[in-house]
Coordinates of C-alpha atoms in Angstrom, one line a residue:
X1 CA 76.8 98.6 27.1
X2 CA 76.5 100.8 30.0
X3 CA 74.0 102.8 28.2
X4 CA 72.2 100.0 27.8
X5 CA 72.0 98.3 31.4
X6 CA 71.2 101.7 33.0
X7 CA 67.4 102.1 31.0
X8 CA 65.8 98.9 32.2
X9 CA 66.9 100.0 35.9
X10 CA 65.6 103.2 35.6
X11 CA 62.1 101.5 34.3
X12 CA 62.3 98.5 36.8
X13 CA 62.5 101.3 39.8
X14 CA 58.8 102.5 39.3
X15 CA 57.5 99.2 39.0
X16 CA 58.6 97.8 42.3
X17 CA 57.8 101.5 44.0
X18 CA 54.0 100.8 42.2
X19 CA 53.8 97.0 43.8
X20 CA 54.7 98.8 47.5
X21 CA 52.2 101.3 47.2
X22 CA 49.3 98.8 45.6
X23 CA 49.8 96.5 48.2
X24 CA 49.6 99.7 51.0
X25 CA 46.2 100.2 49.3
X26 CA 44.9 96.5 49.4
X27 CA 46.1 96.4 53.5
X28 CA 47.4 93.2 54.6
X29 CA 45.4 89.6 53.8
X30 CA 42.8 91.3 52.1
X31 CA 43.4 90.0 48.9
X32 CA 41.5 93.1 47.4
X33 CA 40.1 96.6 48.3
X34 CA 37.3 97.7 50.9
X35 CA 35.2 99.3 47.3
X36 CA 36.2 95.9 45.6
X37 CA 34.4 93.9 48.9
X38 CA 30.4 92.8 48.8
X39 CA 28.2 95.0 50.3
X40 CA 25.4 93.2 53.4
X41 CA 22.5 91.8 52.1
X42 CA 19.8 94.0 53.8
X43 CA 16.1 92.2 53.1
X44 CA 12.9 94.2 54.2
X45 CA 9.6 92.4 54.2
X46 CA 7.1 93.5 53.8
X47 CA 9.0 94.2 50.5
X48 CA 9.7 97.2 48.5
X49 CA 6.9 99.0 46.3
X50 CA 4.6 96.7 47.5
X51 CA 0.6 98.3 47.4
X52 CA -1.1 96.3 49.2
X53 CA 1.3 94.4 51.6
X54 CA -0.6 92.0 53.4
X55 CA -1.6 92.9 57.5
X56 CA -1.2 90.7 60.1
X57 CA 2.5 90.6 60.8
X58 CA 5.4 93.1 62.1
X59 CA 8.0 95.1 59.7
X60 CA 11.2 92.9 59.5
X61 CA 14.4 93.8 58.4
X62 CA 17.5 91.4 57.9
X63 CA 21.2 92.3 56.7
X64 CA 22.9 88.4 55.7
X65 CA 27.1 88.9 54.9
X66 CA 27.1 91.5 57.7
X67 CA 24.8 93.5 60.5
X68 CA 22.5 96.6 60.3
X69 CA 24.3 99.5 62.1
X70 CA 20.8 101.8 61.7
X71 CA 17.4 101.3 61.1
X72 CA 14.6 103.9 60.7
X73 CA 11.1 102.8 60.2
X74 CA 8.5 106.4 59.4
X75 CA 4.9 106.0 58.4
X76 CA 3.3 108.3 56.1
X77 CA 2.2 110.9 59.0
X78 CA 6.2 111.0 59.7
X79 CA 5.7 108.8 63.3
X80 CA 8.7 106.8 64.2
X81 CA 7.7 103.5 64.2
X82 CA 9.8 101.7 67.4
X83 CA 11.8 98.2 66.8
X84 CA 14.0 96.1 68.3
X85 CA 17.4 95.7 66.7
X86 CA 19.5 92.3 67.4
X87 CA 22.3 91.9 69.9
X88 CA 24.5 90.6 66.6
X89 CA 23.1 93.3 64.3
X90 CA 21.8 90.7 62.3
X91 CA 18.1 91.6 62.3
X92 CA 15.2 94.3 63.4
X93 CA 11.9 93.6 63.9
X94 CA 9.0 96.2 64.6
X95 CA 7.5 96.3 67.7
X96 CA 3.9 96.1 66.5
X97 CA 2.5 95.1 63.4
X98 CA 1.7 97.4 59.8
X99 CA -1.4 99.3 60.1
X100 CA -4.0 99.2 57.5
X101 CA -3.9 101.4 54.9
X102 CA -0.2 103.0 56.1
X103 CA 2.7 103.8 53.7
X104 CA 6.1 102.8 55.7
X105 CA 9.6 104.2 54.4
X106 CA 12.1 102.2 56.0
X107 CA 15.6 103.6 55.7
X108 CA 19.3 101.2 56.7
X109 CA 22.7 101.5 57.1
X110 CA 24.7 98.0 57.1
X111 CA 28.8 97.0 57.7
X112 CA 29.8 93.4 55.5
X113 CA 31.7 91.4 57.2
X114 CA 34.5 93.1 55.2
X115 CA 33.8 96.3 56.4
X116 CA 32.3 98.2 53.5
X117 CA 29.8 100.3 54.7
X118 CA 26.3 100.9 52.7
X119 CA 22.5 102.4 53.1
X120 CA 19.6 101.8 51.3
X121 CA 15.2 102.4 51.5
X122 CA 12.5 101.0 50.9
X123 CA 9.0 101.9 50.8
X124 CA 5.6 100.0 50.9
X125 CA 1.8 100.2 51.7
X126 CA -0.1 97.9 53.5
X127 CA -3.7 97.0 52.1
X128 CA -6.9 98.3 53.4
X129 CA -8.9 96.8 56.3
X130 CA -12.1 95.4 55.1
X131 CA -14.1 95.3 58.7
X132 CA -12.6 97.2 61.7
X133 CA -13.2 96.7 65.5
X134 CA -13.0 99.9 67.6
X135 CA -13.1 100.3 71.7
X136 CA -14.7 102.9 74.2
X137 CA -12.1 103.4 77.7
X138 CA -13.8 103.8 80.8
X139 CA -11.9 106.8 82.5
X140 CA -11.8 108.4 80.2
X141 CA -8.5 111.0 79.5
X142 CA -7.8 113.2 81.8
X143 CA -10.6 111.9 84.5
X144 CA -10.4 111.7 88.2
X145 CA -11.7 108.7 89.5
X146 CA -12.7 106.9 93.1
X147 CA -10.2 104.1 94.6
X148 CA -12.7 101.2 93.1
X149 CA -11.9 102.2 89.7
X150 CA -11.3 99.4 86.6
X151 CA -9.8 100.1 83.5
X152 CA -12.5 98.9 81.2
X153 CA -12.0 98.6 77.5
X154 CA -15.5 98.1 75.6
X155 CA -15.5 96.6 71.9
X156 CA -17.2 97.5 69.2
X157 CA -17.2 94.1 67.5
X158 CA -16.9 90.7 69.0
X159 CA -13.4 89.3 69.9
X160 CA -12.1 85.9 69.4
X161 CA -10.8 84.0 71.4
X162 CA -7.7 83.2 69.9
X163 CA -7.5 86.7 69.4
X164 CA -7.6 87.7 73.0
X165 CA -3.7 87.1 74.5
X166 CA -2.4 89.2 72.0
X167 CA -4.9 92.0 72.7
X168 CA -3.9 91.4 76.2
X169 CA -0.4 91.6 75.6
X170 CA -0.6 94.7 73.6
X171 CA -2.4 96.6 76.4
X172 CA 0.2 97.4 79.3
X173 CA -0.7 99.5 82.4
X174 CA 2.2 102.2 84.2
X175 CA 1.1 103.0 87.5
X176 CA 2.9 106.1 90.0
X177 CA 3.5 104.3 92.5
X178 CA 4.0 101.0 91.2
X179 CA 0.3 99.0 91.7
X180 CA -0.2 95.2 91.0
X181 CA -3.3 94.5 89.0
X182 CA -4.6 92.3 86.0
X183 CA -6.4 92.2 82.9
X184 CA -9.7 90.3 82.9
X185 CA -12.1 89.2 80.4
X186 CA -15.8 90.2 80.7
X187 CA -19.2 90.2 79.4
X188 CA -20.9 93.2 79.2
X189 CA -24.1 93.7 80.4
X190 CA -24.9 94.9 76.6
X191 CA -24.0 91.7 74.8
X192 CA -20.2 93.0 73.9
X193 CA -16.7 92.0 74.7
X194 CA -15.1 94.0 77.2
X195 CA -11.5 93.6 78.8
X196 CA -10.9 95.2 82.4
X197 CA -8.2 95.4 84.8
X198 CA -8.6 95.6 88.1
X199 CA -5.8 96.2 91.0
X200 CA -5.6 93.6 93.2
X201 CA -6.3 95.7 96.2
X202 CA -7.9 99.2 95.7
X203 CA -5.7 102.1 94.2
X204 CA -3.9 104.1 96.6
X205 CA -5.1 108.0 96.5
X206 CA -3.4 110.1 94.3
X207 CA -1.8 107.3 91.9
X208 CA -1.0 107.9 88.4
X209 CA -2.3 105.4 86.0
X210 CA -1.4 105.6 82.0
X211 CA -2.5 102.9 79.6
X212 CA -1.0 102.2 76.4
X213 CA -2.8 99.9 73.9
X214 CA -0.7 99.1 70.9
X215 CA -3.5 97.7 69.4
X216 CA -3.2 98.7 65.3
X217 CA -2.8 96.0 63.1
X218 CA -3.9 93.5 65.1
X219 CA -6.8 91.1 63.9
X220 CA -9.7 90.6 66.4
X221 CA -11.2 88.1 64.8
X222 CA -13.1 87.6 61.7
X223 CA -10.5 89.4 59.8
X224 CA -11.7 92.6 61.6
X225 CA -9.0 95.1 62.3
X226 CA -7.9 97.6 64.9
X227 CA -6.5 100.8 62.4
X228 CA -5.3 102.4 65.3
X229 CA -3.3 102.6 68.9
X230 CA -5.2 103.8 72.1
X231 CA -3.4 105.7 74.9
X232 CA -5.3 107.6 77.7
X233 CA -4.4 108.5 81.6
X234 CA -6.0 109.1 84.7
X235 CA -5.7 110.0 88.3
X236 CA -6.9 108.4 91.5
X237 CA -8.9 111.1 93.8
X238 CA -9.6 110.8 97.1
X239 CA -10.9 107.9 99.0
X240 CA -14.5 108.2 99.2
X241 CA -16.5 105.1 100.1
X242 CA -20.2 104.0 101.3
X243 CA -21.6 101.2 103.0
X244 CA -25.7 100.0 103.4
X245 CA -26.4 98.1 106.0
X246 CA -29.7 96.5 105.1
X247 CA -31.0 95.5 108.6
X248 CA -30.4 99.3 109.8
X249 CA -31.6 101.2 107.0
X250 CA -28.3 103.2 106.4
X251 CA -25.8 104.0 104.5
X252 CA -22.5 105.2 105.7
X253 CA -20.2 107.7 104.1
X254 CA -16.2 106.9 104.8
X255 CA -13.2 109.5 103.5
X256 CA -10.1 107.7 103.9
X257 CA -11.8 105.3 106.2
X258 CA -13.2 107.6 108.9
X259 CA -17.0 107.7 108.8
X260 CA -18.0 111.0 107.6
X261 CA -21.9 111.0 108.1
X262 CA -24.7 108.3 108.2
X263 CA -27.9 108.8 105.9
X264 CA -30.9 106.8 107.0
X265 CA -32.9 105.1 103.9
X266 CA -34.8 102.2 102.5
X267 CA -33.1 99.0 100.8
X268 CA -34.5 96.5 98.7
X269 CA -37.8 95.1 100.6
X270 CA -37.6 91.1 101.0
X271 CA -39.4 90.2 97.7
X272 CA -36.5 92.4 95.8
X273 CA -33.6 92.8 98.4
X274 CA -30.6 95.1 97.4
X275 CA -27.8 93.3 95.5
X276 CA -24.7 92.4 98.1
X277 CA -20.8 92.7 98.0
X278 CA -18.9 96.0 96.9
X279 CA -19.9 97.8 94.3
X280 CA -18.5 100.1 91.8
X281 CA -20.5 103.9 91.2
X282 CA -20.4 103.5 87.2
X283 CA -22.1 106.8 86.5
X284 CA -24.2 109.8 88.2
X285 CA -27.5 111.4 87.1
X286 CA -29.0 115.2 88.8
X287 CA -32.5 113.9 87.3
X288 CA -34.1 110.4 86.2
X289 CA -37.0 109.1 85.7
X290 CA -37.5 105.6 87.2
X291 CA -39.4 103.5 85.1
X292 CA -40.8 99.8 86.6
X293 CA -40.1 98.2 82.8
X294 CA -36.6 98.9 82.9
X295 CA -36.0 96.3 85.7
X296 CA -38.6 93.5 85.1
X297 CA -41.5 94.7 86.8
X298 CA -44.2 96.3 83.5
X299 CA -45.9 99.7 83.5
X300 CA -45.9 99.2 87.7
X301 CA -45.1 103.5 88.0
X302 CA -43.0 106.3 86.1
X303 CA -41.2 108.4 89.2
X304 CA -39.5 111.3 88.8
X305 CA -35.7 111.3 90.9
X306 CA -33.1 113.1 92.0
X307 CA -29.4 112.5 93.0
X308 CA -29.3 109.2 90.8
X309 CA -25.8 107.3 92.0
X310 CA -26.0 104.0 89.5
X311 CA -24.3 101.3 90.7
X312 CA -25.3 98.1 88.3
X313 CA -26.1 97.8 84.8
X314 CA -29.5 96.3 86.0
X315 CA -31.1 98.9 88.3
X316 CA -29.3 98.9 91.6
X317 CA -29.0 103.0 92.5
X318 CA -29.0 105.1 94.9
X319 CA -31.6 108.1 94.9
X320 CA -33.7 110.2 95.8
X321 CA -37.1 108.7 97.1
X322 CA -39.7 111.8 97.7
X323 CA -42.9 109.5 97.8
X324 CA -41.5 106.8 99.9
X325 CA -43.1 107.4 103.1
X326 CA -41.3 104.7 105.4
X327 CA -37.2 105.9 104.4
X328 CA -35.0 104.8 107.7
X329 CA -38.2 102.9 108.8
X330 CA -39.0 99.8 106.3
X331 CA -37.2 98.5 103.5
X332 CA -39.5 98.3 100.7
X333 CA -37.1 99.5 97.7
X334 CA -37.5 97.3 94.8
X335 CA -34.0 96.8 95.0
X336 CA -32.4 100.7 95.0
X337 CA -31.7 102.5 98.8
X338 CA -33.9 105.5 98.4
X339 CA -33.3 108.5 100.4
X340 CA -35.1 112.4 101.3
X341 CA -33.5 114.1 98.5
X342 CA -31.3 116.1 100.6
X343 CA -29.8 113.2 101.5
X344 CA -29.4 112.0 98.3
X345 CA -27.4 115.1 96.8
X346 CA -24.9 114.5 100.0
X347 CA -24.5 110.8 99.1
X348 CA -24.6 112.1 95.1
X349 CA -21.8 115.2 95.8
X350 CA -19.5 112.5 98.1
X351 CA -19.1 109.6 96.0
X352 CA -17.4 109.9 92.4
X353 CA -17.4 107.9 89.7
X354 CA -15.2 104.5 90.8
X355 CA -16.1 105.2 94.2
X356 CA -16.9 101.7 95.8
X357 CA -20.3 101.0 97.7
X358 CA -20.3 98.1 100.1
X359 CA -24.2 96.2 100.8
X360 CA -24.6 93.8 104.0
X361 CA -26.6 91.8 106.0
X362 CA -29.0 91.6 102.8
X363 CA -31.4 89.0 102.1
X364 CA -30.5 88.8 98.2
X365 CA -28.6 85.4 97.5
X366 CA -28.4 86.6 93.8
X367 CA -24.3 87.1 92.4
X368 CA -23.7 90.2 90.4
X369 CA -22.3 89.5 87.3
X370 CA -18.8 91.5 86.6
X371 CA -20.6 92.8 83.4
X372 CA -23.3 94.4 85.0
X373 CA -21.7 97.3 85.7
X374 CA -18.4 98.0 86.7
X375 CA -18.6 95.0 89.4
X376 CA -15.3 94.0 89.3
X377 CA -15.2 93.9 93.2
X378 CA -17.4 91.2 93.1
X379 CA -14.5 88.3 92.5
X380 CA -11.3 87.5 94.9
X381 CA -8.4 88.0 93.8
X382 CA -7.9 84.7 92.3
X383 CA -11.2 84.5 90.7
X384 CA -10.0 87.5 88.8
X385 CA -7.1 86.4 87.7
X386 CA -8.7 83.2 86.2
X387 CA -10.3 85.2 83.7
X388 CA -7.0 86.9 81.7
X389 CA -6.1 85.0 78.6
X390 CA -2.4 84.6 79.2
X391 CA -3.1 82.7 83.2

């Protein structure tokens, strides 16, 4: 008998020692073990070992039972594509949209709700772009510019309309020192869709401007495609200015607002007086020929210059005038203020492209378009900002 009762203790002893460490393994309330619990749900759209995933919309990536703890989104040049990830962990979403024509690998990590941790990745590529839009930037990298100076972003292709605030709101502007200024919508004088911004007063010397266009995979319109982002800088030089005064016959040279020399010339005569306001110097020329057809007026001459400054789109320089015999005397210009070709080089070697020139007391009642040129100066303030697509 006591042979008997002493075996089923000895086997009972193991089993309760067993149930003590089991439950030590589940922890307390859980029911069951941390392996045993479901892993997060982690979706990513577009979705996995898709070929031709569809443009037009950002990477997305949502964990349900649980919250991403790491997301990393590479394209198929290895470029870190940059997201945002939820407060709660819940989602991440892509700062721009997929590219055209891009394979993304997007890689997770995830915590349940339970606390069982798990990774995962998927990969897709996103379909080709039929029709693509492209843009010229006006500096361009790298360039030193005058204190009238837009940003000025040219377009290949026509954009829509109700393309435009995106496009907008995928441009942004970083200034050293900080410099308030807007995006504008323009015509250009060639027929295209151009986007400027202007600061609201002019740029300080020496400022630091960098523009960032996060532009690829947005549609512009006509299911035409930007395949790319855009990102150039550029420096404010010094402060190099001009004014004409028409009744006078000069112009005016000001660094940093002290006057710096006075040229004296000939404006537009009364028949074709010099376009008014401030202008912007858009581009420069050592040697040009001036031809009467490019500004309305036939086979009139064919004059050789020198020291062309161009200020509009339409014909409004300033140059060198060898066979005008009446410079400082007469204005009789069919719109340009010649000058002796000395002069010319000074005013040519002083003013640099995005330095502003300033026309008054002229006759001309005619308003410069903003796309003639770079003639942003031409608005107020407020007129300006009438023309961005988020006002």
């Amino acid at each position: 008998m006591h042979a008997g009762t002493r075996r089923p203790t000895t086997r009972l002893i193991p089993a309760v020692l067993a149930a003590g460490l089991l439950m030590t393994a589940c922890g307390t309330g859980t029911g069951g073990s941390q392996a045993d619990a479901p892993a997060a749900k982690v979706t990513v759209t577009p979705a996995a070992g898709a070929a031709a995933a569809k443009l037009g919309a950002p990477i997305s990536v949502k964990a349900d039972g649980g919250r991403l703890t790491t997301v990393e989104v590479k394209d198929d040049k290895g470029a870190a594509v940059p997201g945002r990830l939820a407060a709660d962990g819940s989602a991440w979403t892509s700062e721009g949209k997929v590219r055209p024509a891009t394979t993304y690998t997007v890689r997770t990590k995830a915590k349940s709700s339970g606390g069982k941790e798990s990774e995962g990745t998927s990969k897709f590529t996103t379909e080709q772009a039929a029709k693509v839009n492209k843009l010229t930037n006006t500096p361009g990298n790298g360039q030193t510019v005058g204190t009238g100076m837009p940003i000025s972003i040219l377009f290949d292709h026509p954009v829509a309309k109700s393309s435009r605030p995106e496009i907008e709101k995928a441009l942004k502007v970083t200034t050293q020192p900080r410099v308030e200024g807007a995006w504008g919508w323009v015509k250009d004088w060639s027929g295209k869709d151009r986007i400027d911004w202007r600061p609201k007063d002019y740029w300080p010397s020496g400022t630091k401007v960098s523009v960032r266009g996060a532009l690829s995979g947005l549609n512009s319109g006509d299911d035409r495609w930007f395949v790319r982002d855009y990102d150039f800088d550029f420096t404010i030089g010094a402060d190099h200015k001009a004014v004409i005064d028409v009744p006078s016959h000069t112009l005016t040279m000001y660094d940093n607002g002290k006057p710096v020399g006075t040229i004296r010339g000939s404006a537009g005569s009364p028949q074709d007086p010099t376009r008014g306001g401030v202008h912007t110097v858009r581009s420069k020329n050592a040697a040009e020929t001036m031809d009467s057809a490019t500004i309305g007026h036939g086979n009139e001459w064919m004059l050789d210059s020198q020291w062309v400054t161009h200020l509009t789109a339409s014909g409004t320089f300033l140059h060198s005038a060898p066979w005008n015999k009446s410079l400082g005397v007469v204005n009789n210009s069919h719109g340009c203020f010649g000058m002796t070709t000395s002069d010319a080089k000074r005013v040519y070697d002083f003013l640099t492209i995005g330095s502003t020139v300033e026309v008054k007391g002229t006759t001309s009642t005619k308003k410069t378009d903003v796309g003639n040129g770079l003639e942003v100066w031409q608005e107020s303030w407020s007129q300006w900002q009438q023309r961005s697509a988020l006002k």
